[in-house]
Amino acid sequence: MQQSEATPDELKAEIRKLRRDIATLKMENEFLGKASAFFAAKQQNKNCLS
């Protein structure tokens, strides 16, 4: 979509979609960070036991 051709309603819809996408990506990023920490801790515990 080119900005010069978009109507104000189309721009508002695009902004809403992008904000939802950003919120989803932030949640996924937080989840992946927690999963990384979990598996890193698990691996560290495994190495300590060896």
N, CA and C atoms as an extended XYZ file, in Angstrom:
150
Properties=species:S:1:pos:R:3:atomname:S:1:resname:S:1:resid:I:1 pbc="F F F"
N         0.844       -1.171        0.000 N   MET     1
C         0.000        0.000        0.000 CA  MET     1
C         0.893        1.239        0.000 C   MET     1
N         0.670        2.102       -0.968 N   GLN     2
C         1.424        3.344       -1.016 CA  GLN     2
C         0.679        4.390       -0.205 C   GLN     2
N         1.420        5.165        0.560 N   GLN     3
C         0.804        6.115        1.461 CA  GLN     3
C        -0.042        7.136        0.709 C   GLN     3
N         0.368        7.552       -0.466 N   SER     4
C        -0.378        8.567       -1.204 CA  SER     4
C        -1.733        8.050       -1.675 C   SER     4
N        -1.899        6.739       -1.780 N   GLU     5
C        -3.153        6.157       -2.240 CA  GLU     5
C        -4.055        5.706       -1.097 C   GLU     5
N        -3.554        5.679        0.122 N   ALA     6
C        -4.303        5.153        1.249 CA  ALA     6
C        -5.272        6.204        1.793 C   ALA     6
N        -6.441        5.748        2.164 N   THR     7
C        -7.408        6.631        2.805 CA  THR     7
C        -7.097        6.692        4.295 C   THR     7
N        -7.616        7.689        4.983 N   PRO     8
C        -7.393        7.758        6.436 CA  PRO     8
C        -7.866        6.495        7.161 C   PRO     8
N        -8.982        5.927        6.737 N   ASP     9
C        -9.473        4.694        7.371 CA  ASP     9
C        -8.523        3.529        7.130 C   ASP     9
N        -7.959        3.453        5.949 N   GLU    10
C        -6.997        2.393        5.652 CA  GLU    10
C        -5.735        2.558        6.489 C   GLU    10
N        -5.316        3.796        6.657 N   LEU    11
C        -4.130        4.049        7.480 CA  LEU    11
C        -4.388        3.682        8.937 C   LEU    11
N        -5.564        4.011        9.434 N   LYS    12
C        -5.908        3.656       10.814 CA  LYS    12
C        -5.940        2.141       10.986 C   LYS    12
N        -6.499        1.438       10.004 N   ALA    13
C        -6.552       -0.026       10.069 CA  ALA    13
C        -5.144       -0.609       10.039 C   ALA    13
N        -4.302       -0.057        9.219 N   GLU    14
C        -2.910       -0.521        9.133 CA  GLU    14
C        -2.180       -0.297       10.457 C   GLU    14
N        -2.391        0.854       11.068 N   ILE    15
C        -1.757        1.146       12.358 CA  ILE    15
C        -2.245        0.172       13.414 C   ILE    15
N        -3.554       -0.117       13.449 N   ARG    16
C        -4.093       -1.091       14.417 CA  ARG    16
C        -3.457       -2.453       14.211 C   ARG    16
N        -3.342       -2.881       12.957 N   LYS    17
C        -2.728       -4.175       12.649 CA  LYS    17
C        -1.267       -4.201       13.097 C   LYS    17
N        -0.540       -3.155       12.808 N   LEU    18
C         0.876       -3.101       13.182 CA  LEU    18
C         1.052       -3.095       14.699 C   LEU    18
N         0.168       -2.407       15.401 N   ARG    19
C         0.243       -2.404       16.867 CA  ARG    19
C        -0.035       -3.796       17.429 C   ARG    19
N        -1.001       -4.504       16.845 N   ARG    20
C        -1.264       -5.887       17.273 CA  ARG    20
C        -0.056       -6.763       16.993 C   ARG    20
N         0.533       -6.591       15.818 N   ASP    21
C         1.724       -7.367       15.456 CA  ASP    21
C         2.874       -7.096       16.431 C   ASP    21
N         3.063       -5.844       16.794 N   ILE    22
C         4.122       -5.493       17.737 CA  ILE    22
C         3.861       -6.145       19.085 C   ILE    22
N         2.615       -6.099       19.558 N   ALA    23
C         2.278       -6.711       20.847 CA  ALA    23
C         2.550       -8.211       20.815 C   ALA    23
N         2.191       -8.861       19.716 N   THR    24
C         2.426      -10.298       19.573 CA  THR    24
C         3.924      -10.595       19.579 C   THR    24
N         4.678       -9.827       18.849 N   LEU    25
C         6.127      -10.037       18.782 CA  LEU    25
C         6.791       -9.804       20.135 C   LEU    25
N         6.312       -8.812       20.885 N   LYS    26
C         6.866       -8.573       22.221 CA  LYS    26
C         6.603       -9.765       23.131 C   LYS    26
N         5.382      -10.331       23.070 N   MET    27
C         5.065      -11.499       23.898 CA  MET    27
C         5.908      -12.698       23.492 C   MET    27
N         6.064      -12.910       22.191 N   GLU    28
C         6.876      -14.025       21.715 CA  GLU    28
C         8.333      -13.847       22.126 C   GLU    28
N         8.826      -12.632       22.044 N   ASN    29
C        10.205      -12.357       22.435 CA  ASN    29
C        10.406      -12.614       23.927 C   ASN    29
N         9.447      -12.202       24.746 N   GLU    30
C         9.533      -12.444       26.187 CA  GLU    30
C         9.520      -13.943       26.475 C   GLU    30
N         8.643      -14.675       25.803 N   PHE    31
C         8.576      -16.125       25.978 CA  PHE    31
C         9.896      -16.782       25.599 C   PHE    31
N        10.452      -16.384       24.465 N   LEU    32
C        11.710      -16.979       24.015 CA  LEU    32
C        12.855      -16.659       24.969 C   LEU    32
N        12.846      -15.467       25.538 N   GLY    33
C        13.861      -15.127       26.521 CA  GLY    33
C        13.764      -16.006       27.753 C   GLY    33
N        12.536      -16.229       28.219 N   LYS    34
C        12.330      -17.090       29.386 CA  LYS    34
C        12.709      -18.536       29.068 C   LYS    34
N        12.360      -18.992       27.876 N   ALA    35
C        12.713      -20.357       27.481 CA  ALA    35
C        14.228      -20.511       27.398 C   ALA    35
N        14.903      -19.510       26.860 N   SER    36
C        16.368      -19.547       26.781 CA  SER    36
C        16.981      -19.637       28.169 C   SER    36
N        16.470      -18.816       29.085 N   ALA    37
C        16.998      -18.830       30.455 CA  ALA    37
C        16.747      -20.187       31.104 C   ALA    37
N        15.579      -20.752       30.879 N   PHE    38
C        15.251      -22.054       31.449 CA  PHE    38
C        16.220      -23.116       30.948 C   PHE    38
N        16.415      -23.190       29.645 N   PHE    39
C        17.289      -24.216       29.088 CA  PHE    39
C        18.760      -23.967       29.421 C   PHE    39
N        19.151      -22.696       29.532 N   ALA    40
C        20.528      -22.397       29.934 CA  ALA    40
C        20.757      -22.862       31.367 C   ALA    40
N        19.792      -22.623       32.243 N   ALA    41
C        19.918      -23.060       33.628 CA  ALA    41
C        19.935      -24.588       33.699 C   ALA    41
N        19.088      -25.227       32.905 N   LYS    42
C        19.049      -26.684       32.879 CA  LYS    42
C        20.393      -27.241       32.407 C   LYS    42
N        20.963      -26.631       31.378 N   GLN    43
C        22.255      -27.085       30.863 CA  GLN    43
C        23.343      -26.840       31.899 C   GLN    43
N        23.299      -25.721       32.589 N   GLN    44
C        24.295      -25.425       33.605 CA  GLN    44
C        24.202      -26.449       34.745 C   GLN    44
N        22.981      -26.791       35.160 N   ASN    45
C        22.812      -27.801       36.204 CA  ASN    45
C        23.359      -29.147       35.744 C   ASN    45
N        23.137      -29.477       34.491 N   LYS    46
C        23.631      -30.742       33.937 CA  LYS    46
C        25.157      -30.765       33.963 C   LYS    46
N        25.767      -29.635       33.618 N   ASN    47
C        27.234      -29.551       33.605 CA  ASN    47
C        27.804      -29.623       35.012 C   ASN    47
N        27.097      -29.073       35.991 N   CYS    48
C        27.576      -29.114       37.377 CA  CYS    48
C        27.529      -30.533       37.939 C   CYS    48
N        26.577      -31.319       37.493 N   LEU    49
C        26.426      -32.680       37.986 CA  LEU    49
C        27.443      -33.641       37.374 C   LEU    49
N        28.025      -33.256       36.258 N   SER    50
C        28.980      -34.135       35.556 CA  SER    50
C        30.338      -34.132       36.189 C   SER    50
